[in-house]
mmCIF file of C-alpha atoms and ligand atoms in Angstrom:
data_model
loop_
_atom_site.group_PDB
_atom_site.id
_atom_site.type_symbol
_atom_site.label_atom_id
_atom_site.label_comp_id
_atom_site.label_asym_id
_atom_site.label_seq_id
_atom_site.Cartn_x
_atom_site.Cartn_y
_atom_site.Cartn_z
ATOM 1 C CA MET A 1 -22.989 4.092 10.113
ATOM 2 C CA ALA A 2 -21.043 4.910 6.930
ATOM 3 C CA ILE A 3 -18.587 7.801 7.253
ATOM 4 C CA GLU A 4 -19.566 10.862 5.191
ATOM 5 C CA ILE A 5 -16.615 12.325 3.242
ATOM 6 C CA GLN A 6 -17.048 15.776 1.723
ATOM 7 C CA ARG A 7 -13.822 17.608 2.497
ATOM 8 C CA LEU A 8 -10.490 16.116 1.539
ATOM 9 C CA GLY A 9 -7.020 17.288 2.518
ATOM 10 C CA VAL A 10 -4.189 16.315 0.152
ATOM 11 C CA ALA A 11 -0.665 16.856 1.501
ATOM 12 C CA GLY A 12 2.007 17.207 -1.196
ATOM 13 C CA GLY A 13 1.298 18.959 -4.491
ATOM 14 C CA GLY A 14 3.734 16.953 -6.654
ATOM 15 C CA GLN A 15 2.765 14.584 -9.430
ATOM 16 C CA MET A 16 0.771 12.242 -7.162
ATOM 17 C CA GLY A 17 -0.870 14.842 -4.878
ATOM 18 C CA SER A 18 -1.897 17.010 -7.809
ATOM 19 C CA GLY A 19 -3.413 14.010 -9.618
ATOM 20 C CA ILE A 20 -5.272 12.809 -6.525
ATOM 21 C CA ALA A 21 -6.616 16.338 -5.920
ATOM 22 C CA GLN A 22 -7.849 16.418 -9.531
ATOM 23 C CA ILE A 23 -9.832 13.165 -9.413
ATOM 24 C CA ALA A 24 -11.268 13.997 -5.994
ATOM 25 C CA ALA A 25 -12.439 17.406 -7.261
ATOM 26 C CA GLN A 26 -13.949 15.718 -10.325
ATOM 27 C CA ALA A 27 -15.857 13.431 -7.942
ATOM 28 C CA GLY A 28 -17.349 16.500 -6.224
ATOM 29 C CA LEU A 29 -15.136 16.720 -3.125
ATOM 30 C CA GLU A 30 -13.796 20.020 -1.816
ATOM 31 C CA VAL A 31 -10.006 19.637 -1.767
ATOM 32 C CA SER A 32 -7.344 21.519 0.187
ATOM 33 C CA LEU A 33 -3.977 20.929 -1.471
ATOM 34 C CA TYR A 34 -1.067 21.569 0.890
ATOM 35 C CA ASP A 35 2.636 21.891 0.105
ATOM 36 C CA VAL A 36 5.583 23.482 1.905
ATOM 37 C CA THR A 37 5.261 26.772 0.036
ATOM 38 C CA GLU A 38 2.342 28.651 -1.458
ATOM 39 C CA ALA A 39 4.046 28.483 -4.880
ATOM 40 C CA LEU A 40 4.328 24.663 -4.765
ATOM 41 C CA ALA A 41 0.715 24.254 -3.611
ATOM 42 C CA ARG A 42 -0.410 26.573 -6.418
ATOM 43 C CA ALA A 43 1.701 24.709 -8.965
ATOM 44 C CA GLY A 44 -0.044 21.461 -7.945
ATOM 45 C CA MET A 45 -3.442 23.111 -8.381
ATOM 46 C CA GLU A 46 -2.466 24.661 -11.743
ATOM 47 C CA ALA A 47 -1.222 21.314 -13.063
ATOM 48 C CA ALA A 48 -4.575 19.757 -12.104
ATOM 49 C CA ARG A 49 -6.497 22.604 -13.751
ATOM 50 C CA GLN A 50 -4.445 22.259 -16.939
ATOM 51 C CA ARG A 51 -5.203 18.539 -17.133
ATOM 52 C CA LEU A 52 -8.898 19.271 -16.583
ATOM 53 C CA ALA A 53 -8.807 21.883 -19.370
ATOM 54 C CA ARG A 54 -7.190 19.339 -21.715
ATOM 55 C CA LEU A 55 -9.927 16.815 -20.901
ATOM 56 C CA ALA A 56 -12.502 19.464 -21.854
ATOM 57 C CA GLU A 57 -10.637 20.350 -25.088
ATOM 58 C CA ARG A 58 -10.700 16.697 -26.095
ATOM 59 C CA GLY A 59 -14.417 16.421 -25.337
ATOM 60 C CA ASN A 60 -13.930 14.016 -22.413
ATOM 61 C CA LEU A 61 -15.458 16.459 -19.921
ATOM 62 C CA SER A 62 -17.750 19.458 -20.361
ATOM 63 C CA ALA A 63 -16.068 22.856 -20.061
ATOM 64 C CA ALA A 64 -18.382 23.668 -17.127
ATOM 65 C CA ALA A 65 -17.476 20.445 -15.283
ATOM 66 C CA ALA A 66 -13.753 21.102 -15.808
ATOM 67 C CA GLN A 67 -14.142 24.646 -14.512
ATOM 68 C CA GLU A 68 -16.171 23.544 -11.480
ATOM 69 C CA ALA A 69 -13.761 20.743 -10.579
ATOM 70 C CA GLY A 70 -10.796 23.134 -10.867
ATOM 71 C CA SER A 71 -12.487 25.617 -8.547
ATOM 72 C CA ARG A 72 -12.904 22.920 -5.860
ATOM 73 C CA ILE A 73 -9.098 22.670 -5.408
ATOM 74 C CA HIS A 74 -7.809 25.152 -2.828
ATOM 75 C CA PRO A 75 -4.029 25.540 -2.463
ATOM 76 C CA ALA A 76 -2.628 25.973 1.051
ATOM 77 C CA ALA A 77 0.803 26.568 2.571
ATOM 78 C CA GLN A 78 -0.491 26.039 6.125
ATOM 79 C CA LEU A 79 -1.569 22.641 7.446
ATOM 80 C CA GLU A 80 -4.307 24.399 9.435
ATOM 81 C CA ALA A 81 -6.283 24.399 6.160
ATOM 82 C CA PHE A 82 -7.020 20.726 6.948
ATOM 83 C CA ALA A 83 -8.809 21.532 10.238
ATOM 84 C CA ARG A 84 -12.216 20.666 8.747
ATOM 85 C CA ALA A 85 -11.116 17.769 6.513
ATOM 86 C CA ASP A 86 -13.008 14.471 6.857
ATOM 87 C CA PHE A 87 -10.207 12.528 5.185
ATOM 88 C CA VAL A 88 -6.534 13.348 4.521
ATOM 89 C CA ILE A 89 -4.369 11.721 1.852
ATOM 90 C CA GLU A 90 -0.639 12.274 2.327
ATOM 91 C CA ALA A 91 1.514 12.296 -0.836
ATOM 92 C CA ILE A 92 4.710 14.062 0.254
ATOM 93 C CA VAL A 93 8.275 12.876 -0.365
ATOM 94 C CA GLU A 94 8.971 9.130 0.243
ATOM 95 C CA ASN A 95 10.796 9.730 3.526
ATOM 96 C CA GLU A 96 9.611 8.155 6.767
ATOM 97 C CA PRO A 97 10.673 10.857 9.267
ATOM 98 C CA ALA A 98 9.069 13.570 7.075
ATOM 99 C CA LYS A 99 5.809 11.617 6.818
ATOM 100 C CA ALA A 100 5.766 10.738 10.540
ATOM 101 C CA GLU A 101 6.288 14.399 11.475
ATOM 102 C CA LEU A 102 3.510 15.521 9.127
ATOM 103 C CA PHE A 103 1.045 13.033 10.656
ATOM 104 C CA ARG A 104 2.007 14.064 14.192
ATOM 105 C CA ARG A 105 1.159 17.660 13.300
ATOM 106 C CA LEU A 106 -2.038 16.650 11.506
ATOM 107 C CA ASN A 107 -3.204 14.738 14.573
ATOM 108 C CA GLU A 108 -3.164 18.005 16.504
ATOM 109 C CA ILE A 109 -4.865 20.046 13.784
ATOM 110 C CA CYS A 110 -7.566 17.746 12.383
ATOM 111 C CA SER A 111 -10.891 16.624 13.815
ATOM 112 C CA PRO A 112 -10.451 13.518 16.010
ATOM 113 C CA LYS A 113 -12.766 11.684 13.592
ATOM 114 C CA ALA A 114 -10.754 12.443 10.445
ATOM 115 C CA ILE A 115 -9.194 9.474 8.653
ATOM 116 C CA PHE A 116 -5.523 9.680 7.611
ATOM 117 C CA ALA A 117 -4.275 7.771 4.555
ATOM 118 C CA SER A 118 -0.731 7.597 3.252
ATOM 119 C CA ASN A 119 0.012 7.204 -0.455
ATOM 120 C CA THR A 120 3.455 5.839 0.445
ATOM 121 C CA SER A 121 4.946 3.437 -2.096
ATOM 122 C CA SER A 122 6.648 1.235 0.447
ATOM 123 C CA ILE A 123 6.836 2.511 4.050
ATOM 124 C CA SER A 124 5.188 0.589 6.927
ATOM 125 C CA ILE A 125 1.577 1.676 7.453
ATOM 126 C CA THR A 126 1.646 0.251 10.981
ATOM 127 C CA ARG A 127 4.654 2.452 11.894
ATOM 128 C CA LEU A 128 3.190 5.586 10.287
ATOM 129 C CA GLY A 129 -0.143 4.817 12.001
ATOM 130 C CA ALA A 130 1.609 4.607 15.362
ATOM 131 C CA ALA A 131 3.401 7.925 14.698
ATOM 132 C CA SER A 132 0.081 9.563 13.764
ATOM 133 C CA GLY A 133 -1.375 8.974 17.235
ATOM 134 C CA ARG A 134 -4.584 7.601 15.650
ATOM 135 C CA PRO A 135 -3.714 4.109 14.386
ATOM 136 C CA ALA A 136 -7.358 2.937 14.151
ATOM 137 C CA LEU A 137 -8.083 5.802 11.763
ATOM 138 C CA PHE A 138 -4.925 5.259 9.732
ATOM 139 C CA ILE A 139 -4.554 3.346 6.448
ATOM 140 C CA GLY A 140 -2.463 2.998 3.281
ATOM 141 C CA MET A 141 -4.071 4.202 0.051
ATOM 142 C CA HIS A 142 -1.551 3.628 -2.716
ATOM 143 C CA PHE A 143 -2.549 5.281 -5.994
ATOM 144 C CA MET A 144 -0.644 4.529 -9.187
ATOM 145 C CA ASN A 145 1.007 7.141 -11.399
ATOM 146 C CA PRO A 146 -0.650 9.097 -12.977
ATOM 147 C CA PRO A 147 -3.656 8.963 -10.621
ATOM 148 C CA PRO A 148 -6.191 10.293 -13.155
ATOM 149 C CA VAL A 149 -5.301 7.505 -15.605
ATOM 150 C CA MET A 150 -4.386 4.436 -13.587
ATOM 151 C CA LYS A 151 -7.294 2.346 -12.308
ATOM 152 C CA LEU A 152 -5.735 0.685 -9.270
ATOM 153 C CA VAL A 153 -5.543 1.660 -5.609
ATOM 154 C CA GLU A 154 -3.761 -0.710 -3.228
ATOM 155 C CA VAL A 155 -5.421 -0.508 0.191
ATOM 156 C CA ILE A 156 -3.109 -1.449 3.042
ATOM 157 C CA ARG A 157 -4.387 -2.076 6.548
ATOM 158 C CA GLY A 158 -2.024 -1.371 9.408
ATOM 159 C CA LEU A 159 -2.070 -3.597 12.486
ATOM 160 C CA GLU A 160 -4.655 -1.394 14.213
ATOM 161 C CA THR A 161 -6.652 -0.037 11.239
ATOM 162 C CA SER A 162 -10.363 -0.322 12.106
ATOM 163 C CA ASP A 163 -12.987 -1.995 9.917
ATOM 164 C CA GLU A 164 -14.787 1.377 9.595
ATOM 165 C CA THR A 165 -11.610 3.084 8.330
ATOM 166 C CA TYR A 166 -11.052 0.259 5.844
ATOM 167 C CA ALA A 167 -14.666 0.413 4.574
ATOM 168 C CA ALA A 168 -14.578 4.224 4.242
ATOM 169 C CA THR A 169 -11.296 4.079 2.317
ATOM 170 C CA ARG A 170 -12.514 1.478 -0.152
ATOM 171 C CA SER A 171 -15.706 3.400 -0.695
ATOM 172 C CA LEU A 172 -13.739 6.639 -1.297
ATOM 173 C CA ALA A 173 -11.495 4.854 -3.817
ATOM 174 C CA GLU A 174 -14.583 3.560 -5.634
ATOM 175 C CA ARG A 175 -16.086 7.050 -5.638
ATOM 176 C CA LEU A 176 -12.890 8.205 -7.368
ATOM 177 C CA GLY A 177 -13.469 5.541 -10.028
ATOM 178 C CA LYS A 178 -10.775 3.130 -8.832
ATOM 179 C CA THR A 179 -10.595 -0.620 -8.366
ATOM 180 C CA THR A 180 -9.012 -1.660 -5.074
ATOM 181 C CA ILE A 181 -6.950 -4.588 -3.963
ATOM 182 C CA THR A 182 -6.325 -5.203 -0.277
ATOM 183 C CA VAL A 183 -2.800 -6.138 0.676
ATOM 184 C CA GLU A 184 -0.823 -6.835 3.816
ATOM 185 C CA ASP A 185 1.461 -4.261 5.390
ATOM 186 C CA ALA A 186 4.822 -5.535 4.098
ATOM 187 C CA PRO A 187 7.670 -3.487 2.528
ATOM 188 C CA GLY A 188 6.600 -2.292 -0.957
ATOM 189 C CA PHE A 189 3.171 -3.983 -0.534
ATOM 190 C CA VAL A 190 2.401 -5.981 -3.725
ATOM 191 C CA VAL A 191 2.904 -3.780 -6.787
ATOM 192 C CA ASN A 192 6.261 -2.224 -5.884
ATOM 193 C CA ARG A 193 7.569 -5.452 -4.314
ATOM 194 C CA ILE A 194 7.366 -6.933 -7.806
ATOM 195 C CA LEU A 195 7.919 -3.844 -9.994
ATOM 196 C CA LEU A 196 10.984 -2.282 -8.362
ATOM 197 C CA PRO A 197 13.253 -5.351 -8.544
ATOM 198 C CA MET A 198 12.504 -5.434 -12.291
ATOM 199 C CA ILE A 199 13.397 -1.753 -12.687
ATOM 200 C CA ASN A 200 16.552 -2.259 -10.586
ATOM 201 C CA GLU A 201 17.577 -5.207 -12.782
ATOM 202 C CA ALA A 202 17.118 -3.062 -15.897
ATOM 203 C CA ILE A 203 19.482 -0.486 -14.358
ATOM 204 C CA PHE A 204 22.059 -3.222 -13.601
ATOM 205 C CA ALA A 205 21.767 -4.347 -17.249
ATOM 206 C CA LEU A 206 22.387 -0.764 -18.380
ATOM 207 C CA GLN A 207 25.299 -0.324 -15.946
ATOM 208 C CA GLU A 208 26.936 -3.533 -17.147
ATOM 209 C CA GLY A 209 26.534 -2.518 -20.795
ATOM 210 C CA VAL A 210 24.229 -5.409 -21.640
ATOM 211 C CA GLY A 211 22.127 -3.007 -23.683
ATOM 212 C CA SER A 212 21.497 0.712 -24.198
ATOM 213 C CA ALA A 213 18.554 2.364 -22.435
ATOM 214 C CA PRO A 214 16.438 2.494 -25.616
ATOM 215 C CA ASP A 215 17.236 -1.155 -26.404
ATOM 216 C CA ILE A 216 16.386 -2.307 -22.869
ATOM 217 C CA ASP A 217 13.100 -0.382 -22.984
ATOM 218 C CA THR A 218 12.163 -1.483 -26.500
ATOM 219 C CA GLY A 219 13.041 -5.048 -25.541
ATOM 220 C CA MET A 220 10.707 -5.042 -22.563
ATOM 221 C CA ARG A 221 7.941 -3.132 -24.379
ATOM 222 C CA LEU A 222 7.819 -5.352 -27.447
ATOM 223 C CA GLY A 223 9.154 -8.521 -25.860
ATOM 224 C CA THR A 224 6.892 -8.618 -22.807
ATOM 225 C CA ASN A 225 4.015 -6.385 -23.915
ATOM 226 C CA GLN A 226 4.504 -3.743 -21.244
ATOM 227 C CA PRO A 227 3.221 -0.271 -22.194
ATOM 228 C CA MET A 228 6.462 1.366 -21.012
ATOM 229 C CA GLY A 229 9.985 -0.001 -20.681
ATOM 230 C CA PRO A 230 11.434 -0.216 -17.128
ATOM 231 C CA LEU A 231 13.851 2.729 -17.527
ATOM 232 C CA GLU A 232 11.163 4.991 -19.021
ATOM 233 C CA LEU A 233 8.889 3.951 -16.182
ATOM 234 C CA ALA A 234 11.611 4.683 -13.604
ATOM 235 C CA ASP A 235 11.917 8.187 -15.091
ATOM 236 C CA LEU A 236 8.144 8.614 -14.784
ATOM 237 C CA ILE A 237 8.030 7.392 -11.169
ATOM 238 C CA GLY A 238 11.042 9.570 -10.226
ATOM 239 C CA LEU A 239 14.522 8.109 -9.648
ATOM 240 C CA ASP A 240 14.598 9.555 -6.110
ATOM 241 C CA THR A 241 11.350 7.723 -5.352
ATOM 242 C CA CYS A 242 12.636 4.485 -6.956
ATOM 243 C CA LEU A 243 15.778 4.637 -4.798
ATOM 244 C CA ALA A 244 13.753 5.319 -1.645
ATOM 245 C CA ILE A 245 11.472 2.334 -2.353
ATOM 246 C CA LEU A 246 14.415 0.004 -3.048
ATOM 247 C CA GLU A 247 16.055 1.085 0.198
ATOM 248 C CA VAL A 248 12.862 0.222 2.099
ATOM 249 C CA LEU A 249 12.702 -3.191 0.352
ATOM 250 C CA HIS A 250 16.393 -3.857 1.004
ATOM 251 C CA ARG A 251 16.247 -2.843 4.665
ATOM 252 C CA GLY A 252 12.827 -4.315 5.371
ATOM 253 C CA LEU A 253 13.278 -7.680 3.648
ATOM 254 C CA GLY A 254 16.988 -7.977 4.346
ATOM 255 C CA GLU A 255 17.958 -9.650 1.084
ATOM 256 C CA ASP A 256 20.714 -8.661 -1.336
ATOM 257 C CA LYS A 257 18.421 -9.075 -4.314
ATOM 258 C CA TYR A 258 16.819 -5.728 -3.410
ATOM 259 C CA ARG A 259 20.105 -3.767 -3.180
ATOM 260 C CA PRO A 260 19.798 -0.568 -5.233
ATOM 261 C CA CYS A 261 22.062 -0.449 -8.299
ATOM 262 C CA ALA A 262 25.021 1.965 -7.906
ATOM 263 C CA LEU A 263 24.102 3.736 -11.163
ATOM 264 C CA LEU A 264 20.674 4.609 -9.719
ATOM 265 C CA ARG A 265 22.348 6.105 -6.641
ATOM 266 C CA LYS A 266 24.739 8.117 -8.820
ATOM 267 C CA TYR A 267 21.930 9.547 -10.914
ATOM 268 C CA VAL A 268 19.990 10.569 -7.797
ATOM 269 C CA ASP A 269 23.190 12.097 -6.323
ATOM 270 C CA ALA A 270 23.592 14.074 -9.546
ATOM 271 C CA GLY A 271 20.021 15.384 -9.315
ATOM 272 C CA PHE A 272 18.795 13.257 -12.244
ATOM 273 C CA PHE A 273 15.315 12.542 -10.855
ATOM 274 C CA GLY A 274 13.725 11.582 -14.191
ATOM 275 C CA ARG A 275 10.964 13.399 -16.017
ATOM 276 C CA LYS A 276 10.194 15.778 -13.148
ATOM 277 C CA SER A 277 13.753 17.223 -13.192
ATOM 278 C CA GLY A 278 14.149 17.050 -16.992
ATOM 279 C CA ARG A 279 16.786 14.312 -16.860
ATOM 280 C CA GLY A 280 16.997 10.677 -15.816
ATOM 281 C CA PHE A 281 17.831 7.786 -18.122
ATOM 282 C CA TYR A 282 16.483 10.105 -20.826
ATOM 283 C CA LEU A 283 16.397 13.865 -21.334
ATOM 284 C CA TYR A 284 13.050 15.680 -21.372
ATOM 285 C CA GLY A 285 11.833 19.013 -22.726
ATOM 286 C CA ARG A 286 9.542 21.396 -20.848
ATOM 287 C CA ASP A 287 6.492 19.608 -22.262
ATOM 288 C CA GLY A 288 7.701 16.337 -20.665
ATOM 289 C CA LYS A 289 8.533 14.766 -24.051
ATOM 290 C CA LYS A 290 11.774 12.835 -24.528
ATOM 291 C CA THR A 291 14.531 14.754 -26.304
ATOM 292 C CA GLY A 292 17.543 12.446 -25.905
ATOM 293 C CA VAL A 293 19.290 9.723 -23.930
ATOM 294 C CA THR A 294 21.642 10.056 -20.955
ATOM 295 C CA VAL A 295 24.743 7.916 -21.433
ATOM 296 C CA ALA A 296 26.657 7.397 -18.170
ATOM 297 C CA GLY A 297 26.438 11.037 -17.221
ATOM 298 C CA THR A 298 26.863 12.488 -20.702
ATOM 299 C CA SER A 299 23.980 13.228 -23.014
ATOM 300 C CA THR A 300 23.536 12.438 -26.690
HETATM 301 N N1 LIG B 401 5.819 8.733 -8.466
HETATM 302 C C1 LIG B 401 5.121 7.632 -8.453
HETATM 303 O O1 LIG B 401 5.052 6.897 -9.455
HETATM 304 C C2 LIG B 401 4.349 7.243 -7.225
HETATM 305 C C3 LIG B 401 3.324 6.293 -7.310
HETATM 306 C C4 LIG B 401 2.614 5.959 -6.157
HETATM 307 C C5 LIG B 401 2.936 6.547 -4.946
HETATM 308 N N2 LIG B 401 3.952 7.464 -4.899
HETATM 309 C C6 LIG B 401 4.264 8.069 -3.595
HETATM 310 O O2 LIG B 401 3.625 9.333 -3.526
HETATM 311 C C7 LIG B 401 4.415 10.236 -2.728
HETATM 312 C C8 LIG B 401 4.737 11.479 -3.548
HETATM 313 O O3 LIG B 401 5.417 11.116 -4.728
HETATM 314 P P1 LIG B 401 5.467 12.090 -5.992
HETATM 315 O O4 LIG B 401 5.905 11.251 -7.144
HETATM 316 O O5 LIG B 401 4.218 12.904 -6.091
HETATM 317 O O6 LIG B 401 6.692 13.047 -5.562
HETATM 318 P P2 LIG B 401 7.016 14.537 -6.057
HETATM 319 O O7 LIG B 401 8.473 14.696 -5.853
HETATM 320 O O8 LIG B 401 6.437 14.769 -7.420
HETATM 321 O O9 LIG B 401 6.192 15.444 -5.049
HETATM 322 C C9 LIG B 401 6.402 15.473 -3.668
HETATM 323 C C10 LIG B 401 5.824 16.787 -3.150
HETATM 324 O O10 LIG B 401 5.829 16.748 -1.728
HETATM 325 C C11 LIG B 401 6.238 18.016 -1.268
HETATM 326 N N3 LIG B 401 6.757 17.868 0.089
HETATM 327 C C12 LIG B 401 7.946 17.367 0.493
HETATM 328 N N4 LIG B 401 8.020 17.394 1.838
HETATM 329 C C13 LIG B 401 6.852 17.910 2.278
HETATM 330 C C14 LIG B 401 6.311 18.192 3.553
HETATM 331 N N5 LIG B 401 7.004 17.944 4.661
HETATM 332 N N6 LIG B 401 5.063 18.704 3.632
HETATM 333 C C15 LIG B 401 4.343 18.930 2.494
HETATM 334 N N7 LIG B 401 4.798 18.702 1.256
HETATM 335 C C16 LIG B 401 6.038 18.192 1.161
HETATM 336 C C17 LIG B 401 7.281 18.480 -2.266
HETATM 337 O O11 LIG B 401 7.440 19.884 -2.201
HETATM 338 C C18 LIG B 401 6.657 18.005 -3.586
HETATM 339 O O12 LIG B 401 5.798 18.979 -4.133
HETATM 340 C C19 LIG B 401 5.654 9.435 -2.287
HETATM 341 O O13 LIG B 401 5.388 8.868 -1.034
HETATM 342 C C20 LIG B 401 5.734 8.359 -3.359
HETATM 343 O O14 LIG B 401 6.421 7.222 -2.917
HETATM 344 C C21 LIG B 401 4.650 7.844 -6.004
#
């Protein structure tokens, strides 16, 4: 029998969790949005409500539908809010011990029937499934950034993921308006296995002075028809997240070609996380728009 999903728990109210909460609420699900503090959970909900309001202003959604969807997102600073969830999507920081600990706690709190999905960009679904204590009900559900805009969800089966869990996850992704691909549980799956080495190479080119950040990005936008250049995209993803993914690729695949560029490490050490911190390869204003370029630690 198909699994009925009405109540969704989303862990992590950052750019991905907030976006996933938004599209789930638009699809009629009741969503608990959890983060480590009440303020962060609320900020995730507010960001989703603001995007919904903008959709209504532009005539892409009725004002009533935007209002209703916004009211289906409930911020929470306690994981116990997920006790009645049918399905949980985890979108916290890209750090394996943090994710494993969260799933261990969720296993104690949630119904034994609830499905757990991780939105990890790169970490082993089989290992997280084992840590969760419910590997048959565990799966990878990798949304792209920003979730309300990007059409793809990579679905990753762990070694013990059941057919029912897989079917329920694909059907949830379709309900959220997404197209799925199914990929094997390997470091970085498909999209980031291919994307991150390109971003890393762009950072090496910048570090070696082959081109400036705007020239590298314009080159790749106009020269290869990508909507964003690799350094702009790295800033959107988050440089901390890019570094974490490259480390998983490097460790997991064991090849030098995945070694993170030193400049990326330096920027993360300096707290330049990209758009979300206001500075990465570019500088950003409060509205998220570019205001300048970072040149080896100085800004112009
Ligand atoms: N940024 C992207 O382009 C992208 C795309 C696909 C998947 N992902 C993955 O999604 C996840 C989240 O990425 P993001 O870009 O939203 O990051 P983010 O930095 O915007 O947000 C992470 C959120 O998780 C919260 N958090 C950290 N530890 C927590 C914990 N123990 N419990 C609850 N909340 C916790 C933080 O407070 C923050 O609000 C990562 O696994 C990332 O790899 C990111």
